[in-house]
Amino acid sequence: MKLKKENTIEDFQVKSLEKDTIKTDEFTSAFEYASIGIGLVSLEGRFLKVNKSLCELLGYTAEEFIHLTFQEITHPDDLEGDLENVYKLINDEIENYQIEKRYFTKSGNVIWINLSGSKVKNLDGTFKYFIAQIENITPRKNAFNQITKQNLRIQNILEGTNAGTWEWNVQTGETNFNARWAEMIGYTLEELEPINIKTWEKFVHPEDALKSEQNLIACFEKKSQYYNCECRMQHKDGNWIWVLDRGKVMTWTEDGKPLMMFGTHTEITNLKETKIELRKSKAFLDTVMNSIDVGIVVCDQNGKLTTFNQSAEEMQGIPFKPVESKDWSANYSLLRTDGITPLPLEEIPLYRALKNGHLENAEFIIQHQSGKQIILSCNGNQIWDQNKNLLGAVVAMTDITEIKKATKLNEEIAIKFKGIFDSTFQFIGFLSPDGTLLEANQTAIDFTGLEPDDLIGKKFWDCYWWSMSEETQEGLKSNIAKAAKGEFVQYEVEVLGKNGSITILFNLKPLFDLSGEVIAIIPEGRPIQEIVDTRNALLRKNEELERFASVASHDLKEPLRMISSFMSLLKKNYGGQIDEKAEKYIHFSIDAANRMTILINDLLNYAKIGNDEVPFVMIDTNQLLEEIVPLFSASLEDQNGKIEIENLPNIIGKITPIKTLFQNLIGNALKYQKPNTSPLIRVKGKEKMSDWEFCVEDNGIGIAAHHFEEIFQMFRRLHSKEEYSGTGMGLATCNKIIKQHGGEIWLESEEEKGSKFFFTIKK
Ligand code: ADP
């Protein structure tokens, strides 16, 4: 701001100055052309006269200056200091002064100047004016400020990075560390005095010292510009801390040796430990990734592939390449599930995961390099960092080729099975353990003339087939309950169809899971009407036959009895009157009549087997044998024989026929013995899958293999009655009993080496 004052004392002074000393030529040009700015200033601070340099410096003309005071153009912050000096000068406390201060130029800029102030007195000693010499020091001041700022910045950086600094005279070993370095290893600088390069060497880990030396040599030989080394330093507390040393040779001796090196120390223990941890978890992750048989593929946020695990490489058959998403399909031969169409980019699971964030069970095909097609099922997700930045995406691929094949096969089997299920002649279904009909085959449904919906889902006993009578339904209900407990149930029953009723052989077969629980029941029925009819006819025939046999044998036995009693009377009454020959004939006749009686009895027994109404019951065969053996005690005693019994089970059968069976076999074993041999008979039982196997073994005369079949036929004997008594009906009877129990009978034998008769009884 300029103050316009007219006709003031200053105006007067200026005018008088013009006439005065300055007017002198020599001073005028020195004043005018001086390279520094000079101003003559009144006591109040007004510029009385200024030179060219000052005008140039501040941008005012000499005219304009006359209306200015130094106070007006001085920076307010610097004014006080300046005025202080001015007063001292006025009061003669000082001769002159020098200060650095700021001026405003005409254009409003701030410049730094160096001001030298002095005063000139009149001859009478009164104040005349100040002389102000003004030097522009803005460039120096700026440079200084710059340096100060820079220093501050470096200071801040060092503080901010918490770095220690070092200076090292490589030639003398003189070293300077700052306090931070000492602090890093738990000391103060004073504690470490005297400090030189040996101080550092004392604390560094020997292995790292060696590494550091190699790095330094590389710097000294100018092979590397910077010294960079991670070193372990021993902390005061005994632990090792990690310090990153960086530095540079800044000056060299004239003969090219390193002189001064400067650098920093940064503690990186945490970083180093984190790095070690990271390396460990990466190693762990790599091991896991490469030991699973799921293929893992990762891409970055731009769709560039970044990771393949081993399984992924194996699935592709080619090594990992960081290809862009647009090349994935072609590079890795990705196909749709039809195995023909190349997979478009937008269908590739990794791309979909990257774009949509998540995907599950996406299927596609990779054509392996070998040409084999691998069907894969994929799950995928985006990958985000902690700050919610998208990093990329990952997919996990499972090879489902075999599963697919198996599923296809299963489907085919299911279709075939359904075909068989529906076309079979039997009635087959599927029940839940509570008796609900889950499925019935076509044969069973067609039989009723109803629709599946009329039957499926109902309780089985409420279905049409069973509406014959309440008794039929109740029977089924209780048998299903038995099957639900794991029992196999079989019975004949009459069921109702659209064309009337028929008899079926009906099974309820429980289905078990691995833990043995019944999970379903399979009902199966086969029409046996014809069989039943035939069987009934047969039964009738048998009954007739039995009646015939009974009548016949009774009728035959009557005359036989007559013959033998009359023959006995003949012998008794005429014994002394007839010759020896006649007596012999009478004896033969009696004997023949007796044998005939036995034969007729055997035949009658044989005919009766299976035609009785005796029920099947549980038989403890062990106990049964205990009852049978005493029947042979006389014979065993005579022959000094022995019967051994081993491991005999409980069986289901008809008690009397089973007893006859054992009796016949043991009887034969005792009968067909070699002379002068003590009979040894073993009766054993053995559990088989679906039946019990018995064996009656003897040490008798044995049987030649070519007789094995025939001995089970009626009246078939291998010996004469003189050698061994018998009718030839024993084994035929055994055979019939076994057949009636649903079993088999056979033998193993060699002549002179004993025989083993085996038979089975259904469980
Ligand atoms: P039999 O009344 O004659 O004993 P079987 O039907 O019981 O009639 O036996 C038929 C034939 O088989 C016998 O005549 C005998 O030759 C032979 N046989 C039966 N059991 C044995 C055995 N344990 N050892 C040797 N031969 C036997």
Short mmCIF file of C-alpha atoms in Angstrom, two decimals, residues 337-554:
data_model
loop_
_atom_site.label_atom_id
_atom_site.label_comp_id
_atom_site.label_asym_id
_atom_site.label_seq_id
_atom_site.Cartn_x
_atom_site.Cartn_y
_atom_site.Cartn_z
CA THR A 337 -20.51 -82.73 -22.49
CA ASP A 338 -21.43 -83.93 -25.98
CA GLY A 339 -17.67 -84.49 -26.39
CA ILE A 340 -17.69 -82.66 -29.75
CA THR A 341 -18.51 -78.95 -29.41
CA PRO A 342 -15.65 -76.75 -28.22
CA LEU A 343 -16.60 -75.10 -24.94
CA PRO A 344 -17.36 -71.40 -25.53
CA LEU A 345 -15.57 -68.99 -23.19
CA GLU A 346 -18.72 -68.03 -21.31
CA GLU A 347 -19.35 -71.72 -20.47
CA ILE A 348 -15.85 -72.43 -19.13
CA PRO A 349 -16.26 -72.98 -15.37
CA LEU A 350 -13.21 -70.88 -14.38
CA TYR A 351 -14.49 -67.99 -16.49
CA ARG A 352 -17.98 -68.39 -15.04
CA ALA A 353 -16.58 -68.42 -11.50
CA LEU A 354 -14.56 -65.27 -12.28
CA LYS A 355 -17.58 -63.47 -13.74
CA ASN A 356 -20.43 -64.78 -11.57
CA GLY A 357 -18.65 -65.48 -8.31
CA HIS A 358 -19.66 -69.06 -7.69
CA LEU A 359 -20.57 -72.28 -9.44
CA GLU A 360 -21.31 -75.86 -8.50
CA ASN A 361 -21.20 -79.19 -10.28
CA ALA A 362 -20.59 -77.73 -13.71
CA GLU A 363 -19.71 -80.54 -16.10
CA PHE A 364 -17.51 -80.41 -19.17
CA ILE A 365 -14.97 -82.52 -20.99
CA ILE A 366 -11.24 -82.18 -21.39
CA GLN A 367 -9.71 -83.91 -24.32
CA HIS A 368 -6.51 -85.23 -22.82
CA GLN A 369 -3.43 -84.97 -24.95
CA SER A 370 -3.57 -88.73 -25.45
CA GLY A 371 -6.99 -88.28 -27.07
CA LYS A 372 -8.88 -89.73 -24.13
CA GLN A 373 -11.88 -87.67 -23.04
CA ILE A 374 -12.14 -86.92 -19.35
CA ILE A 375 -15.49 -85.85 -17.91
CA LEU A 376 -15.06 -83.31 -15.13
CA SER A 377 -17.35 -81.88 -12.51
CA CYS A 378 -16.35 -78.43 -11.28
CA ASN A 379 -16.95 -76.20 -8.29
CA GLY A 380 -15.59 -72.68 -8.42
CA ASN A 381 -15.34 -69.41 -6.53
CA GLN A 382 -13.97 -65.93 -6.83
CA ILE A 383 -10.92 -65.03 -4.73
CA TRP A 384 -10.96 -61.78 -2.78
CA ASP A 385 -8.32 -60.12 -0.62
CA GLN A 386 -8.98 -58.63 2.82
CA ASN A 387 -9.78 -55.27 1.30
CA LYS A 388 -12.44 -56.79 -0.92
CA ASN A 389 -10.37 -56.51 -4.08
CA LEU A 390 -11.07 -59.24 -6.60
CA LEU A 391 -7.88 -61.24 -7.07
CA GLY A 392 -9.14 -63.90 -9.46
CA ALA A 393 -10.99 -67.19 -9.39
CA VAL A 394 -10.37 -70.84 -8.62
CA VAL A 395 -12.02 -74.07 -9.74
CA ALA A 396 -11.72 -77.58 -8.30
CA MET A 397 -12.22 -80.27 -10.94
CA THR A 398 -13.14 -83.87 -10.12
CA ASP A 399 -12.73 -86.61 -12.69
CA ILE A 400 -16.16 -88.24 -12.93
CA THR A 401 -15.50 -90.28 -16.06
CA GLU A 402 -15.71 -93.59 -14.22
CA ILE A 403 -18.74 -92.48 -12.19
CA LYS A 404 -20.47 -91.45 -15.40
CA LYS A 405 -19.67 -94.79 -16.99
CA ALA A 406 -20.94 -96.61 -13.91
CA THR A 407 -24.10 -94.47 -13.83
CA LYS A 408 -24.74 -95.22 -17.49
CA LEU A 409 -24.20 -98.89 -16.82
CA ASN A 410 -26.50 -98.70 -13.82
CA GLU A 411 -29.17 -97.06 -15.92
CA GLU A 412 -28.81 -99.76 -18.55
CA ILE A 413 -28.98 -102.43 -15.86
CA ALA A 414 -32.02 -100.73 -14.35
CA ILE A 415 -33.76 -100.72 -17.75
CA LYS A 416 -32.88 -104.37 -18.32
CA PHE A 417 -33.89 -105.25 -14.80
CA LYS A 418 -37.21 -103.46 -15.22
CA GLY A 419 -37.71 -105.39 -18.46
CA ILE A 420 -37.08 -108.68 -16.71
CA PHE A 421 -39.05 -107.58 -13.67
CA ASP A 422 -42.09 -106.79 -15.79
CA SER A 423 -41.94 -109.67 -18.22
CA THR A 424 -41.31 -112.48 -15.78
CA PHE A 425 -43.97 -115.09 -15.38
CA GLN A 426 -43.87 -114.70 -11.60
CA PHE A 427 -45.58 -112.00 -9.57
CA ILE A 428 -42.84 -109.82 -8.07
CA GLY A 429 -43.11 -106.69 -6.00
CA PHE A 430 -41.32 -104.48 -3.57
CA LEU A 431 -42.60 -103.74 -0.06
CA SER A 432 -41.43 -101.37 2.61
CA PRO A 433 -40.93 -103.19 5.94
CA ASP A 434 -44.30 -101.82 7.13
CA GLY A 435 -46.02 -103.65 4.26
CA THR A 436 -46.66 -100.75 1.87
CA LEU A 437 -46.58 -101.88 -1.76
CA LEU A 438 -43.88 -99.78 -3.43
CA GLU A 439 -43.75 -101.58 -6.73
CA ALA A 440 -45.39 -104.53 -8.51
CA ASN A 441 -44.39 -106.04 -11.82
CA GLN A 442 -46.61 -105.95 -14.89
CA THR A 443 -47.53 -109.63 -14.53
CA ALA A 444 -48.91 -109.04 -11.06
CA ILE A 445 -50.78 -105.89 -12.08
CA ASP A 446 -52.21 -107.47 -15.27
CA PHE A 447 -53.43 -110.38 -13.19
CA THR A 448 -55.76 -108.06 -11.29
CA GLY A 449 -56.95 -106.14 -14.39
CA LEU A 450 -56.43 -102.93 -12.38
CA GLU A 451 -54.19 -99.89 -12.87
CA PRO A 452 -50.91 -99.49 -10.91
CA ASP A 453 -52.42 -96.53 -9.05
CA ASP A 454 -55.14 -98.82 -7.62
CA LEU A 455 -52.44 -100.88 -5.93
CA ILE A 456 -49.15 -98.99 -5.46
CA GLY A 457 -48.86 -97.14 -2.18
CA LYS A 458 -51.49 -99.28 -0.43
CA LYS A 459 -50.86 -101.73 2.33
CA PHE A 460 -50.18 -104.99 0.56
CA TRP A 461 -52.90 -106.93 2.43
CA ASP A 462 -55.49 -104.34 1.33
CA CYS A 463 -54.66 -104.95 -2.34
CA TYR A 464 -57.03 -106.84 -4.61
CA TRP A 465 -55.01 -110.10 -4.76
CA TRP A 466 -55.58 -110.77 -1.07
CA SER A 467 -59.33 -110.05 -0.92
CA MET A 468 -60.08 -113.77 -1.05
CA SER A 469 -60.93 -113.83 2.63
CA GLU A 470 -60.14 -112.09 5.89
CA GLU A 471 -58.07 -115.10 6.84
CA THR A 472 -55.86 -114.67 3.74
CA GLN A 473 -55.33 -111.00 4.58
CA GLU A 474 -54.54 -111.67 8.23
CA GLY A 475 -52.16 -114.46 7.21
CA LEU A 476 -50.31 -112.10 4.90
CA LYS A 477 -50.16 -109.37 7.53
CA SER A 478 -48.57 -111.63 10.13
CA ASN A 479 -46.16 -113.12 7.58
CA ILE A 480 -45.04 -109.61 6.50
CA ALA A 481 -44.39 -108.84 10.16
CA LYS A 482 -42.20 -111.97 10.32
CA ALA A 483 -40.33 -110.99 7.13
CA ALA A 484 -39.82 -107.46 8.52
CA LYS A 485 -37.95 -109.14 11.38
CA GLY A 486 -35.67 -110.87 8.89
CA GLU A 487 -37.44 -114.20 8.43
CA PHE A 488 -37.83 -115.81 5.02
CA VAL A 489 -41.48 -116.85 4.70
CA GLN A 490 -42.85 -119.30 2.15
CA TYR A 491 -46.33 -120.68 1.87
CA GLU A 492 -48.99 -121.68 -0.60
CA VAL A 493 -51.95 -119.41 -0.82
CA GLU A 494 -54.95 -118.76 -3.02
CA VAL A 495 -55.10 -115.26 -4.49
CA LEU A 496 -57.75 -113.44 -6.47
CA GLY A 497 -57.34 -112.29 -10.08
CA LYS A 498 -59.65 -110.79 -12.67
CA ASN A 499 -60.42 -114.30 -13.94
CA GLY A 500 -60.90 -115.92 -10.58
CA SER A 501 -58.59 -117.33 -7.97
CA ILE A 502 -55.42 -119.40 -8.33
CA THR A 503 -53.00 -121.00 -5.94
CA ILE A 504 -49.49 -119.55 -5.81
CA LEU A 505 -46.32 -120.53 -4.03
CA PHE A 506 -45.68 -117.27 -2.19
CA ASN A 507 -42.37 -116.00 -0.72
CA LEU A 508 -41.59 -113.00 1.42
CA LYS A 509 -37.87 -112.41 1.23
CA PRO A 510 -36.36 -109.73 3.49
CA LEU A 511 -33.67 -107.43 2.05
CA PHE A 512 -30.96 -106.37 4.48
CA ASP A 513 -28.64 -103.38 4.47
CA LEU A 514 -24.98 -103.67 5.46
CA SER A 515 -25.78 -103.33 9.15
CA GLY A 516 -28.26 -106.19 8.96
CA GLU A 517 -31.39 -104.03 9.13
CA VAL A 518 -34.36 -105.08 6.98
CA ILE A 519 -34.79 -102.28 4.45
CA ALA A 520 -37.40 -103.87 2.20
CA ILE A 521 -39.30 -107.08 1.56
CA ILE A 522 -39.59 -108.74 -1.83
CA PRO A 523 -42.88 -110.58 -2.28
CA GLU A 524 -42.76 -113.18 -5.01
CA GLY A 525 -45.47 -115.56 -6.13
CA ARG A 526 -45.52 -118.23 -8.79
CA PRO A 527 -48.74 -119.80 -9.94
CA ILE A 528 -48.68 -123.46 -9.03
CA GLN A 529 -52.27 -124.30 -9.77
CA GLU A 530 -51.23 -127.06 -12.18
CA ILE A 531 -48.70 -128.37 -9.70
CA VAL A 532 -51.28 -128.27 -6.95
CA ASP A 533 -53.78 -130.07 -9.17
CA THR A 534 -51.20 -132.66 -10.16
CA ARG A 535 -50.07 -133.00 -6.58
CA ASN A 536 -53.63 -133.44 -5.39
CA ALA A 537 -54.16 -136.07 -8.08
CA LEU A 538 -50.95 -137.73 -7.01
CA LEU A 539 -51.95 -137.59 -3.39
CA ARG A 540 -55.18 -139.21 -4.28
CA LYS A 541 -53.33 -141.86 -6.28
CA ASN A 542 -50.90 -142.38 -3.42
CA GLU A 543 -53.69 -142.72 -0.99
CA GLU A 544 -55.22 -145.29 -3.26
CA LEU A 545 -51.89 -147.02 -3.59
CA GLU A 546 -51.35 -146.92 0.13
CA ARG A 547 -54.77 -148.32 0.67
CA PHE A 548 -53.99 -150.93 -1.94
CA ALA A 549 -50.60 -151.67 -0.38
CA SER A 550 -52.16 -151.91 3.04
CA VAL A 551 -54.95 -154.11 1.85
CA ALA A 552 -52.61 -156.11 -0.35
CA SER A 553 -50.03 -156.58 2.37
CA HIS A 554 -52.72 -157.42 4.87
#
